Amino acid sequence: MTRRGFLGVTAAAAGAAATGWIGGAHLLGPGLPGLLLPSRLPLPRPYQVPLPIPPVLDPVRHEAGTDFYEITQRVAELDIIPGVRTPAWTYGGSFPGPTIVARSGRRAVVRHRNELPEPTVVHLHGGHTPADSDGYPMDLLLPTGDAGGASHAGHGAGGLARGSREYTYPHEQRAATLWYHDHRHGVTGYAVWQGLAGFHLVHDEEEDALGLPADDHDIPLMIVDRSFGADGSFLYPRADARPHSHGVAAPYMNGVLGDVILVNGAPWPVMPVEATRYRFRLLNASNARRYRLELDPQPPGGGGLVQIGSDGGLLPGPIAHDALDVSPAERFDVVVDFSRYRPGTRIRLVNRLGSGSTADVMCFDVTGPAGESRPLPERLAQGPALDPGRAVATRTFHFQLRPDHGWSINGRPYEPGQVLARPRLGTTEVWRLISDFHHPVHIHLDPFQVLSRDNRAPGRFDAGWKDTIDLHPSQAAEIAVRFTDHPGTYMIHCHNLEHEDMAMMADFITE
Ligand SMILES: [Cu+2]
């Protein structure tokens, strides 16, 4: 991936703009981002398969204070749609990849080996991670046996590796639902669509003391949309059919939408539940699709989705929602109390922003006997708020479609090494994020707190520590952010993966 490669991406975006893909005003309307790519096989009926739970990864060894893991990235044939097999790019042979379960303050070293046909980059989303392990989009892990490529040495602190490399995660952060996924420059949308995503959970003592649902009542739910070819393969409209090509075909530059909803890799699955409380770690790992998740039927009195955590960990106290808007990369940690339903009830988790096949997500079947649940603690986590009155800088970032450059931040398409901000470690800043359209904006290294949207109070889904904010069309949001340690190069970008690949990304340097 040479400098010419980046320019190629930029030129592709500009060319697409010139050829009119931005001409359709509907693309920038208030509705869903993206364009549906229909599957070329009959869709399976919903609620036919059990919910899979991703395997938990065992460390290969321990040392004082450190757990060592190994993951081989490889092509695996998965059973997703009955009657066909799906070749996927996987972490360790499964989609989602294996879940890493970590403790706050205890280091993990994950050795990734790349046996895929193309380079990869691993990013731990939500991780408070040193720059050389953060997955800078140029810090490629070349496949085993890749003979070329030595001249592509990246701009990032992690550099270039061939075959395998270690990522180090100190976990000096609160209990939270993190996830890991591919972050390669210009190819993230394709690589994640092919299956490169998994959970990475952090626990701590504050969480332990709360008595929240645990073990087989603490369930991660990775929600994605996908489309399938007639042979069962994942369909994705790469910019051109050759391997290694960057970006997405022009009509899909506003996002690729699938017509099959997968939860933990299974289409519209069923989960039998006892009539008691469960904790669900909801993750929207879709490339571009936004969801409005709701239980149908609602429990008596409503408020069936009780949020206890956000991207950055537990909230100060629970918040009951009838529905949750979840943009790509956001996590909502919720508790659902199935003792509020009669045994025998089937409860669907539906998507009010979907239609047809994408209006359903999964369902829960409540098994007997009738249960009774203790209330949740009124106070969850302490966590001081950032004080915007002490901010030392205010910065503005415009997330816009530009006729000359396509998706851009402050008028610039992504150029590795071009630095948009240099925040000082240990100081609080206010960042104004301004959007023309739906942009789920993600900031690496440290979480932030939402201060306002359009000069009004934060939205209903902005509580707690966030690392991704669901910016709405023509909106200005203010956030308070404080980078605590780890000097180096990090990213701010749109997490609509097609926008990201088509250059809506920027470097910032902490110093
Ligand atoms: Cu975007």
XYZ file of C-alpha atoms and ligand atoms in Angstrom, residues 254 399 407 437-441 494-496 499-500 504, ligand 1:
15
model
C -23.072 6.243 1.520
C -17.947 16.010 8.813
C -16.343 12.383 2.509
C -25.661 13.800 7.390
C -25.725 10.729 9.657
C -22.147 10.267 10.849
C -21.338 8.006 13.817
C -18.160 9.782 14.905
C -16.735 8.355 10.894
C -17.655 4.759 11.789
C -19.940 4.343 8.824
C -17.496 6.802 4.805
C -14.335 5.874 6.737
C -13.724 10.565 6.411
Cu -20.072 9.259 8.095
